[in-house]
Coordinates of N, CA and C in Angstrom, one line a residue:
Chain Z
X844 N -17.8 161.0 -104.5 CA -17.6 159.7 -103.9 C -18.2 159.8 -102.5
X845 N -19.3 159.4 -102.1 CA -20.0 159.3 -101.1 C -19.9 158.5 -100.3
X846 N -18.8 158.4 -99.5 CA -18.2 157.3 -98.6 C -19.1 156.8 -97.2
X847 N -19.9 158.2 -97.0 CA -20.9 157.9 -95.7 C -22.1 158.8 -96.0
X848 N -23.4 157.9 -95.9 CA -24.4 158.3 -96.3 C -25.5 158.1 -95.7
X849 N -26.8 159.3 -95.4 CA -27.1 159.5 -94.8 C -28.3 160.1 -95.7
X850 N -29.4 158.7 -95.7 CA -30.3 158.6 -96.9 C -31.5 159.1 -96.7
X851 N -31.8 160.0 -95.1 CA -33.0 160.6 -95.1 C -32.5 161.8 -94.7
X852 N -33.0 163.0 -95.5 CA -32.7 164.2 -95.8 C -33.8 165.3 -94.1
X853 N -34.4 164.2 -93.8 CA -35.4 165.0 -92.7 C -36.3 163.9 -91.8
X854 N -35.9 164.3 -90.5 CA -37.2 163.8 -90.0 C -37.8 164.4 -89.1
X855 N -38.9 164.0 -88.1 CA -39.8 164.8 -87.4 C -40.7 164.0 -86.9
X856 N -40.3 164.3 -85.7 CA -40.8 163.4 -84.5 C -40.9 164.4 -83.2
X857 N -42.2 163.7 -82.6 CA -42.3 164.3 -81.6 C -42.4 164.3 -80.3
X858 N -42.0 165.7 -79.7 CA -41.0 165.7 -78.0 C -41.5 164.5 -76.8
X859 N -40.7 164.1 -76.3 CA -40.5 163.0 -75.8 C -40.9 161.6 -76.8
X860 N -40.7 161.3 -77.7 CA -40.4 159.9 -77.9 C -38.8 159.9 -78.9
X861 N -38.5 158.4 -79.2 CA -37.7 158.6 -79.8 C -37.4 159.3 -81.2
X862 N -35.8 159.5 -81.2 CA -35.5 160.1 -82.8 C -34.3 158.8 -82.9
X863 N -34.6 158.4 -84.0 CA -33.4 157.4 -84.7 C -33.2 158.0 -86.1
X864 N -31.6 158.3 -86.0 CA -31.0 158.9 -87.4 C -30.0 158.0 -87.5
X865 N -30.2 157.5 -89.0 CA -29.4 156.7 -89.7 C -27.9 156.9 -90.7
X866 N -27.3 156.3 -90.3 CA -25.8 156.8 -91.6 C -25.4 155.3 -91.7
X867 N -25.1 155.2 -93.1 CA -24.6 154.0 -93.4 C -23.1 154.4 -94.5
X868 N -22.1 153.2 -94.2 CA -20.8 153.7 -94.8 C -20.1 152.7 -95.7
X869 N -19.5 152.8 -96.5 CA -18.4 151.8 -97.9 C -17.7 151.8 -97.9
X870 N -16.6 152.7 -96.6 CA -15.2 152.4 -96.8 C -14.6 151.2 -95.6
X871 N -14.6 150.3 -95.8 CA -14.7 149.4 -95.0 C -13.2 149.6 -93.7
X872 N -12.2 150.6 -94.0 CA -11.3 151.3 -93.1 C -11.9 152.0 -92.4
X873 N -12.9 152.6 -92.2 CA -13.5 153.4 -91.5 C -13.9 152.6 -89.8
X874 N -12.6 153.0 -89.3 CA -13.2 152.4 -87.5 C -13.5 153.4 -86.3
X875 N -14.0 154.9 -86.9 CA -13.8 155.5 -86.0 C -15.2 156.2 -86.6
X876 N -16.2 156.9 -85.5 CA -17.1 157.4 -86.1 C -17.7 158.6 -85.3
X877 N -18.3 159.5 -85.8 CA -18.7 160.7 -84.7 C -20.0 161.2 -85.4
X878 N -20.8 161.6 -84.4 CA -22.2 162.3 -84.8 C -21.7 164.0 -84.2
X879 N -22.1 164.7 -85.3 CA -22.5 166.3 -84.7 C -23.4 166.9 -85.4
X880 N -23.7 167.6 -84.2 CA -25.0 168.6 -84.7 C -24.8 169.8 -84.9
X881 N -25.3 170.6 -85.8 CA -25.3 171.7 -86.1 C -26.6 173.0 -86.1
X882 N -26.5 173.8 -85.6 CA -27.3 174.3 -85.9 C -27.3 175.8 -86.9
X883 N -28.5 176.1 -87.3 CA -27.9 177.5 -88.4 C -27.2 178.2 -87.8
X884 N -26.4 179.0 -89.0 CA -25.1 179.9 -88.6 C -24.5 179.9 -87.8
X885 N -23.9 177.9 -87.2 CA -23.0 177.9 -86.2 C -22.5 177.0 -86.9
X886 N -21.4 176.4 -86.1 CA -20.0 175.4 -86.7 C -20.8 173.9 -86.2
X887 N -20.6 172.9 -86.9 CA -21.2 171.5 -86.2 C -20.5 171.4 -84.5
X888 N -21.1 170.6 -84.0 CA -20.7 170.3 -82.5 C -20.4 169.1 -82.1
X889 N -19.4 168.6 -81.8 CA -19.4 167.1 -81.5 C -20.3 166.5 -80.7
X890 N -21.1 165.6 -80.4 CA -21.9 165.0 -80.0 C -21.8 163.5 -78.9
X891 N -21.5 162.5 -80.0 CA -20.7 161.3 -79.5 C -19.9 160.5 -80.3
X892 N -19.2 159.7 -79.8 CA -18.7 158.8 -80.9 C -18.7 157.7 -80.5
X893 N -17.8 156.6 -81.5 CA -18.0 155.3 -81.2 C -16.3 154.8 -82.1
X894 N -15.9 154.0 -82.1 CA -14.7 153.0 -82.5 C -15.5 151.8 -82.6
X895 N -14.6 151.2 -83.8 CA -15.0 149.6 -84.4 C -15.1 148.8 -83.3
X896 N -14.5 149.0 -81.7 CA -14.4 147.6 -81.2 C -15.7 147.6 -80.3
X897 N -16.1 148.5 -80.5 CA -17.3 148.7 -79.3 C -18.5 148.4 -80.4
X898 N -20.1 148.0 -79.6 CA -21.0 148.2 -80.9 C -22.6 149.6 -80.1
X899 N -22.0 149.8 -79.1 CA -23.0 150.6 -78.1 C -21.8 151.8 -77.4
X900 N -22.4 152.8 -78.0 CA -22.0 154.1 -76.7 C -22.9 154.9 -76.4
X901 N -23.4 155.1 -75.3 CA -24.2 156.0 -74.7 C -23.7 157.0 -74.0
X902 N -24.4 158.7 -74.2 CA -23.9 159.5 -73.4 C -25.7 160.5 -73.2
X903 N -25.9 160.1 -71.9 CA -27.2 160.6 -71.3 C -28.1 160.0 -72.3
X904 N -29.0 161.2 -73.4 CA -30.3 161.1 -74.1 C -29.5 160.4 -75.3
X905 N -28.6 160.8 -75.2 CA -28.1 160.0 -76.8 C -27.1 158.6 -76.6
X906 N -27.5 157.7 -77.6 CA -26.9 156.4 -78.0 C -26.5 156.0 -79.2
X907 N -25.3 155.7 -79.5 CA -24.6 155.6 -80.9 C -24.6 153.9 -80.7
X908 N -25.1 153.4 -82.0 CA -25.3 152.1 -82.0 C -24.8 151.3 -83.8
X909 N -23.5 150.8 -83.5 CA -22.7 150.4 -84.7 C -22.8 148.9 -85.2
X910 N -23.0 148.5 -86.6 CA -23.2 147.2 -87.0 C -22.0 147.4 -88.1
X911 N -21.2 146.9 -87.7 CA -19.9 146.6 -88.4 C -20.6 146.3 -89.8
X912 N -20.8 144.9 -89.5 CA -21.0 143.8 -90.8 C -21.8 144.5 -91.7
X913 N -22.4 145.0 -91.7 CA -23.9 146.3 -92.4 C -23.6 147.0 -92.3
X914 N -21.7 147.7 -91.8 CA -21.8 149.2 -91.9 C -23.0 150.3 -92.2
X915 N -23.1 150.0 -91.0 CA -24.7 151.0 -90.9 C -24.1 151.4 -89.2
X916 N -25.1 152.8 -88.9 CA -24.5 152.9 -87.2 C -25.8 154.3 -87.6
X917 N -26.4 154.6 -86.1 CA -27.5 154.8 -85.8 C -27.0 155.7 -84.9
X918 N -27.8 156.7 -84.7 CA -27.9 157.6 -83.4 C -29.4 157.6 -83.0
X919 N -29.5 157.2 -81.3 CA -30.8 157.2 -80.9 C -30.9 158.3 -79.9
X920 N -32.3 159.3 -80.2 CA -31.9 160.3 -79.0 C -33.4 159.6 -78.3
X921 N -33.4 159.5 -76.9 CA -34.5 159.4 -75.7 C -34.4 160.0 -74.8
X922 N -35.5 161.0 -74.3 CA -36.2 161.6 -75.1 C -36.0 162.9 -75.8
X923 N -36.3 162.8 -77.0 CA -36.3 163.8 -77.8 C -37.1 165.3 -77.3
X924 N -36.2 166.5 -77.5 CA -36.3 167.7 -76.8 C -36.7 168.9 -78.4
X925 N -37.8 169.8 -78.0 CA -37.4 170.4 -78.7 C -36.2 171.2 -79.2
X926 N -35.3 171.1 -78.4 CA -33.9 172.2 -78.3 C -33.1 171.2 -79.1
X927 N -33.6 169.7 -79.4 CA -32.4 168.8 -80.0 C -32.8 169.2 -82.0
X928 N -34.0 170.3 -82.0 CA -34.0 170.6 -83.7 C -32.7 171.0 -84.1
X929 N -32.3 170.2 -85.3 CA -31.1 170.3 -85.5 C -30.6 170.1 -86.8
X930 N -29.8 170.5 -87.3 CA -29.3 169.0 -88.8 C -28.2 168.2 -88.0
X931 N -28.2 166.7 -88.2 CA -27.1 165.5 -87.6 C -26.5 165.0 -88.7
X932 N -25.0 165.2 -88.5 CA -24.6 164.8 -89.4 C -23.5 163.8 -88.8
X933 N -23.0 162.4 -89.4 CA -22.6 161.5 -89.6 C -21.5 161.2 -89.7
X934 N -20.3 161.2 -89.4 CA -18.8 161.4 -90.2 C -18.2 160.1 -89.4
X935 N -16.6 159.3 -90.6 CA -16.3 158.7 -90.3 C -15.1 158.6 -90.5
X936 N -14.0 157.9 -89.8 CA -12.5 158.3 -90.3 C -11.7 156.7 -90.5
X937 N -10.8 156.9 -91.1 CA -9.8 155.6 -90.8 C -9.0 155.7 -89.3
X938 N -8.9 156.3 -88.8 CA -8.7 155.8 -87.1 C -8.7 158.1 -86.8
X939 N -8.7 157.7 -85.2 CA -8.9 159.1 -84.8 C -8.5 160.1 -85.3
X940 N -7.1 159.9 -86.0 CA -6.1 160.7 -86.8 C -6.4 161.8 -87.8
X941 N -7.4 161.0 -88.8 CA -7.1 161.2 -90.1 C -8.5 162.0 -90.2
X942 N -8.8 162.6 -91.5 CA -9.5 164.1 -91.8 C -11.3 163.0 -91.3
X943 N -12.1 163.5 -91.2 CA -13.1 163.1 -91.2 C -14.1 162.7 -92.7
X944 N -15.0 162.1 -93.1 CA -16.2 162.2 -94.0 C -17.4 162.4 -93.4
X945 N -17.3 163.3 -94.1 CA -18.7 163.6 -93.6 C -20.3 163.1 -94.9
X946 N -21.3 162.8 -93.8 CA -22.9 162.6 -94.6 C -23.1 163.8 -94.8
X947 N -24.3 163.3 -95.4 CA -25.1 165.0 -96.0 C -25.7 165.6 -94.7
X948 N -26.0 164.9 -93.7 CA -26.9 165.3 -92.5 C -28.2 164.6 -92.4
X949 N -29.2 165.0 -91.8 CA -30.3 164.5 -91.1 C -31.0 166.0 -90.9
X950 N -31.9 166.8 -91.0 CA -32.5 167.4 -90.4 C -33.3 166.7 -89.5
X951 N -33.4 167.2 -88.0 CA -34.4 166.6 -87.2 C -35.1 167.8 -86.8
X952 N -36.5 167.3 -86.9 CA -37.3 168.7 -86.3 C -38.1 167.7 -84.7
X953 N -38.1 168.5 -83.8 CA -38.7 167.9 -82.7 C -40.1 168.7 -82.3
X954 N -41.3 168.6 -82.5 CA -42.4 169.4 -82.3 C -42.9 168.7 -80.5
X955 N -43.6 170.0 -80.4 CA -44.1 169.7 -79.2 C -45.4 168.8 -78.8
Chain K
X946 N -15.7 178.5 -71.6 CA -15.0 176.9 -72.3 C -14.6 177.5 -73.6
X947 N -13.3 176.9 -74.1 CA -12.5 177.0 -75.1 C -13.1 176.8 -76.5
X948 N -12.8 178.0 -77.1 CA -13.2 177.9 -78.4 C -12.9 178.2 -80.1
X949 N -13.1 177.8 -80.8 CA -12.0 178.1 -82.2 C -13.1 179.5 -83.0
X950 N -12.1 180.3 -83.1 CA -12.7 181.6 -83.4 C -12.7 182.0 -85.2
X951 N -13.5 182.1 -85.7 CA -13.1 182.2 -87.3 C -13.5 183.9 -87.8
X952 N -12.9 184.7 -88.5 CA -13.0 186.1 -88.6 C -12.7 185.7 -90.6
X953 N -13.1 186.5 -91.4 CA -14.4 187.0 -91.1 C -15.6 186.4 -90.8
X954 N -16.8 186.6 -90.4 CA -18.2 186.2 -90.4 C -18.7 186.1 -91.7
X955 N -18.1 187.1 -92.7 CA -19.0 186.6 -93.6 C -18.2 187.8 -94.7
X956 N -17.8 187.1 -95.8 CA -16.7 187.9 -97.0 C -17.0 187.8 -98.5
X957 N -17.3 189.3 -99.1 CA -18.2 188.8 -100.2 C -16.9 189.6 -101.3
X958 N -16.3 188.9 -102.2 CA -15.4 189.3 -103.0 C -15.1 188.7 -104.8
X959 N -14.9 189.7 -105.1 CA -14.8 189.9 -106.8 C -14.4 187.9 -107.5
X960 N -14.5 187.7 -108.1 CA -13.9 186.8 -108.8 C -12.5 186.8 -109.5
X961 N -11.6 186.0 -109.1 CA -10.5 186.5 -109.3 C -9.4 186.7 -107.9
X962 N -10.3 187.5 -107.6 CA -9.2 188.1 -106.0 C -8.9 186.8 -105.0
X963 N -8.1 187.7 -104.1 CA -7.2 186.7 -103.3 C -8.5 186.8 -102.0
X964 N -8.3 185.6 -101.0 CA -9.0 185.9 -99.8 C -8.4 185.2 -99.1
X965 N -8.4 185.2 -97.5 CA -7.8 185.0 -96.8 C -8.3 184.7 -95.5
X966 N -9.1 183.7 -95.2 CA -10.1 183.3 -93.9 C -8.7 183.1 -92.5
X967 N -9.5 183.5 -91.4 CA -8.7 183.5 -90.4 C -9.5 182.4 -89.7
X968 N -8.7 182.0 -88.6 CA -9.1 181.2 -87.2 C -7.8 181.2 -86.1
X969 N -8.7 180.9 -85.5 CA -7.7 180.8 -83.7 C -8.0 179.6 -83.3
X970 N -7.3 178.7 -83.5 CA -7.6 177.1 -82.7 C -7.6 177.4 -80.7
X971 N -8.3 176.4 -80.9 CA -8.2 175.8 -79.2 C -6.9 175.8 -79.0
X972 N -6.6 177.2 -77.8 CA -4.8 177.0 -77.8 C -4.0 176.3 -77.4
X973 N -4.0 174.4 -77.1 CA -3.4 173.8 -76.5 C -3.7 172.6 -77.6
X974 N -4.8 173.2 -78.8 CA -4.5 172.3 -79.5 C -3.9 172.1 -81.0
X975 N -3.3 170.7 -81.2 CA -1.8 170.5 -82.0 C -2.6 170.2 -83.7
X976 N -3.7 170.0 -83.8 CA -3.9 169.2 -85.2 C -5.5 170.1 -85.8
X977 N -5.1 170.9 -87.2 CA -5.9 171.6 -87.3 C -6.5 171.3 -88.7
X978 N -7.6 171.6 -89.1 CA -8.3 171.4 -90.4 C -9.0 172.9 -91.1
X979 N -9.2 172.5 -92.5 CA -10.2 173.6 -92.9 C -11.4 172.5 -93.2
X980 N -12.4 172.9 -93.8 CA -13.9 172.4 -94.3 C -14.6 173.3 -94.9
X981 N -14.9 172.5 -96.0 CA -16.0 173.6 -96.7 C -17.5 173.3 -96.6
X982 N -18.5 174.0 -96.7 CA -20.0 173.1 -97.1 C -20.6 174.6 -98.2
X983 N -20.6 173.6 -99.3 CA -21.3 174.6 -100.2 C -22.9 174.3 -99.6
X984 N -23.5 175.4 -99.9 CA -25.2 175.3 -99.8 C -25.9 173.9 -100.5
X985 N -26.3 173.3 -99.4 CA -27.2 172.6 -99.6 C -26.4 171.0 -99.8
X986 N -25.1 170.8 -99.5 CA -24.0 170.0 -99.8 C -23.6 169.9 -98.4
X987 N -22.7 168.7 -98.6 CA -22.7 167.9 -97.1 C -20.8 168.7 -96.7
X988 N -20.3 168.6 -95.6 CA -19.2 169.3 -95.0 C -18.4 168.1 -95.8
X989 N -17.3 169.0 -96.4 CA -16.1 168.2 -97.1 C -15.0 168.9 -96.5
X990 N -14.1 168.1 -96.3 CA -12.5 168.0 -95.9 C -12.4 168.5 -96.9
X991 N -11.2 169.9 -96.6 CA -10.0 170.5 -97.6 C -8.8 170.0 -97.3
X992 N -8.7 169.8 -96.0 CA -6.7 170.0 -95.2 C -6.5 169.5 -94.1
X993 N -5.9 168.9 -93.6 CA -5.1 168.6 -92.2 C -4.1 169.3 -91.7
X994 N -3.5 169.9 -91.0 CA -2.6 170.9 -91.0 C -2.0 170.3 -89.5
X995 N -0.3 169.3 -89.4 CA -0.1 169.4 -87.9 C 1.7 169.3 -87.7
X996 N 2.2 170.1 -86.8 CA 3.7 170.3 -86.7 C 4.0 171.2 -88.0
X997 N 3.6 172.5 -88.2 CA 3.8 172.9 -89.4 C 3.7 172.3 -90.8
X998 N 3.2 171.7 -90.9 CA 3.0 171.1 -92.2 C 1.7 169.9 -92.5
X999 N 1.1 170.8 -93.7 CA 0.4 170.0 -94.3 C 0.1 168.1 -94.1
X1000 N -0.6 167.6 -93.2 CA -0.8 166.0 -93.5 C -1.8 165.1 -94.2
X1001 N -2.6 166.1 -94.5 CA -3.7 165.6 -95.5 C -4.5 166.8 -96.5
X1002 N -4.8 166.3 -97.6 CA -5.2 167.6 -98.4 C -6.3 166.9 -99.2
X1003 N -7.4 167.1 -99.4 CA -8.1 166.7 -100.5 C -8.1 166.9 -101.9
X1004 N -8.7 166.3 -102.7 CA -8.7 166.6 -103.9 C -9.2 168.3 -104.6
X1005 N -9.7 169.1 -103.2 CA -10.7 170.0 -103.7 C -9.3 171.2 -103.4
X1006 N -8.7 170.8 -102.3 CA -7.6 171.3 -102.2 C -6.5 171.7 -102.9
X1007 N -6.6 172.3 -104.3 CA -5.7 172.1 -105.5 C -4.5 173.4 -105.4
X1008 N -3.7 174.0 -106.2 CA -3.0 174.9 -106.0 C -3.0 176.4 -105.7
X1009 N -4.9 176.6 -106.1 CA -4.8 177.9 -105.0 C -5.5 178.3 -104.2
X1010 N -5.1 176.8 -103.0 CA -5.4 177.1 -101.9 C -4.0 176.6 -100.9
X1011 N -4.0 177.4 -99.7 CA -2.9 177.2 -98.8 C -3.3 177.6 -97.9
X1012 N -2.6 177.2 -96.4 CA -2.6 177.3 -95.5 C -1.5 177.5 -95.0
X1013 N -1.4 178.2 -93.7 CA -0.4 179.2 -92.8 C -0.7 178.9 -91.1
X1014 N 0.5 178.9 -90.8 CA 0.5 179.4 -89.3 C 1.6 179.9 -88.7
X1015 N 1.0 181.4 -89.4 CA 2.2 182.7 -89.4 C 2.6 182.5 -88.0
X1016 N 1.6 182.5 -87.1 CA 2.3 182.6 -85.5 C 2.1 181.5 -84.4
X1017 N 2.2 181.5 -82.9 CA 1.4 180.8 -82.4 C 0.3 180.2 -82.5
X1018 N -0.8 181.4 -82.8 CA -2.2 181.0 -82.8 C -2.8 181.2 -83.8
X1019 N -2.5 182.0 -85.0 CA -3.4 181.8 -86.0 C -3.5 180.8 -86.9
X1020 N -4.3 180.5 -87.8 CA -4.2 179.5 -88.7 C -5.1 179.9 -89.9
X1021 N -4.7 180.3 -91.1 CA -5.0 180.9 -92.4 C -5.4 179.9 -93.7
X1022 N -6.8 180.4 -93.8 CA -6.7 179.9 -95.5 C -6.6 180.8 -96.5
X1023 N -6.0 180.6 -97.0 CA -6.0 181.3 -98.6 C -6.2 181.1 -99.9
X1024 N -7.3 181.8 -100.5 CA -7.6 181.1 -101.8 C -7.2 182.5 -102.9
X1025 N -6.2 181.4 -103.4 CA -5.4 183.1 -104.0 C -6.2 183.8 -105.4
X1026 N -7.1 183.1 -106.2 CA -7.5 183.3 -107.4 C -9.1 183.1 -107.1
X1027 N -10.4 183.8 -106.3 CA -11.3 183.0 -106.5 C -12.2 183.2 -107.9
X1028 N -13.1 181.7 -107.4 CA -13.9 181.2 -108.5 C -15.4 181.4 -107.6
X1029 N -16.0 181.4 -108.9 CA -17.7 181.5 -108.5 C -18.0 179.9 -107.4
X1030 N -17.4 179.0 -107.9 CA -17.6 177.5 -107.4 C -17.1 177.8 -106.0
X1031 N -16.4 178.7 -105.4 CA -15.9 178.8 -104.0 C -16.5 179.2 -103.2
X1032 N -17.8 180.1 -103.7 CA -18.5 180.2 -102.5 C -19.1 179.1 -101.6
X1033 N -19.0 179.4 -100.3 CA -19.4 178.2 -99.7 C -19.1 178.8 -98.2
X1034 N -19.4 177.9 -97.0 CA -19.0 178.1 -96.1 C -18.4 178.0 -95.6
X1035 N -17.2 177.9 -94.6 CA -15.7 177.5 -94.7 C -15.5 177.5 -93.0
X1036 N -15.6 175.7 -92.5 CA -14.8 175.9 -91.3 C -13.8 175.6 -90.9
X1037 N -13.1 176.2 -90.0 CA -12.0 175.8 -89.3 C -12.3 174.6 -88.3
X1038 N -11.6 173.6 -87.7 CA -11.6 173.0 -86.4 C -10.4 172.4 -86.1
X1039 N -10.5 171.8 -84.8 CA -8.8 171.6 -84.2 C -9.1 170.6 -83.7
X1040 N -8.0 169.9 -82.8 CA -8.2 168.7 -82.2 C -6.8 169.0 -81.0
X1041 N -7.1 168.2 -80.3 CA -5.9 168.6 -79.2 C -5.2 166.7 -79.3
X1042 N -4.0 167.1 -79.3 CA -3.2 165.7 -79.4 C -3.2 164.3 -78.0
X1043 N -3.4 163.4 -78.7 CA -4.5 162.0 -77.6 C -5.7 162.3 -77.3
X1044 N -5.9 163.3 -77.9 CA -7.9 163.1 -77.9 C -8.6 162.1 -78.5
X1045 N -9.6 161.7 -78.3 CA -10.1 160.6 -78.7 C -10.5 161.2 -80.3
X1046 N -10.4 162.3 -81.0 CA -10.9 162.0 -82.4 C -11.8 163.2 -82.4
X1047 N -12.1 163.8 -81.4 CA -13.5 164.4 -82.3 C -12.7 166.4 -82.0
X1048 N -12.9 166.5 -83.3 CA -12.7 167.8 -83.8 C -13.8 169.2 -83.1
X1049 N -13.3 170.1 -83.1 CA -14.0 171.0 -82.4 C -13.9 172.1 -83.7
X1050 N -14.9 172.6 -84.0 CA -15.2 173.2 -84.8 C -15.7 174.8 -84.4
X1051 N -15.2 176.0 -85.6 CA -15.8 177.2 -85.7 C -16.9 177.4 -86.0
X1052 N -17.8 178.8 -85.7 CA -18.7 179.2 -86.2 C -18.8 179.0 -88.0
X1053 N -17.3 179.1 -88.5 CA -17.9 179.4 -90.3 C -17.4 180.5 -90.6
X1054 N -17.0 181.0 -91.8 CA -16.7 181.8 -92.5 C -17.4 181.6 -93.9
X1055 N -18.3 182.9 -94.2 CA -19.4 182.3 -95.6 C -18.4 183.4 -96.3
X1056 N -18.2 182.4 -97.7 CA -17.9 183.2 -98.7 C -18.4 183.5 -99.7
X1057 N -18.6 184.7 -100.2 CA -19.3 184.8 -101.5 C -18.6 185.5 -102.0
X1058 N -18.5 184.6 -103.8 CA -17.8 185.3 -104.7 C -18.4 185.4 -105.6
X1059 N -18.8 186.8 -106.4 CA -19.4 187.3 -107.4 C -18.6 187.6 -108.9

């Protein structure tokens, strides 16, 4: 049951312009949301997050950007760093509390 | 800066046998999880773990697996019978109580069962 999904398996884009990674979601309880990155043979990292009442959070290069109605929500990095190569993954909860869902991820690769 | 420690790194065991993943949460924090990601598969919730007791468990989470917090600071998975299907990665993470939500995560614990 794929409650948050995360429909491009890779992208690649390069350093300094943008990276937009996509997660779109079906559980329509889901008001709480977080991006982390991961990299090989470490643990995901929190990133940023966002709640249903907001539709923009920004923290420095990155912007989490939420469309309730289209349950869809976006992470924008500007500018993109080589050091941001990564897998991004997507997860969403019924409020802060409760276990997360996670997407399949996003590989991002950032060339120079 | 504070971090959730997972031991072993990496545990390769019989089919059948018991195993027993460790971690050390963020010590000030109250609300802990396991996670698995098989290869090539997205991170799935096993457990919520907070005030001693169990608050959320998934479906994958069936009867031989458990969780402990023999002391203070540790916090234990246990998969008492493994299966070939269990290999996978396995993390811990924590959360500290009135935090806004976002979990802090271990390195991983890989399991392989043969």
């Amino acid at each position: 049951d794929q409650q948050v999904k995360q429909n491009s398996p890779s992208l690649s884009v390069q350093e300094g312009r943008i990276s937009i990674l996509n997660c779109d979601y079906t559980n329509s309880m889901f008001d709480y949301f977080l991006w982390y990155k991961k990299y090989p043979a470490e643990g995901p990292t929190f990133l940023i997050s966002i709640s249903s009442i907001k539709d923009k959070n920004e923290d420095g290069r990155f912007t989490v950007f939420l469309n309730k109605s289209a349950k869809h929500l976006s992470l924008h990095i500007v500018p993109s760093q080589p050091g941001d190569s990564a897998v991004y993954f997507c997860a969403a909860s019924p409020n802060s509390g409760y276990a997360l869902n996670f997407g399949k991820g996003t590989s991002l690769l950032v060339t120079p | 800066e504070p971090e959730v420690t997972q031991t072993p790194s990496h545990q390769v065991t019989q089919m059948g046998q018991e195993v027993i993943l460790r971690c050390v949460p963020i010590s000030n924090h109250l609300y802990f999880y396991w996670y698995r990601q098989i290869l090539g598969q997205k991170v799935e919730f096993l457990v919520s773990f907070y005030n001693n007791e169990i608050s959320e468990k998934s479906e994958i989470f069936d009867d031989q697996f458990s969780v402990e917090r023999p002391d203070g600071s540790n916090f234990t998975l246990k998969i008492r019978s493994t299966k070939l299907e269990d290999s996978a990665m396995y993390f811990c993470a924590s959360r500290r109580s009135g935090g806004t939500g976002e979990l802090f995560f271990g390195e991983g614990s890989r399991l392989t069962v043969l």
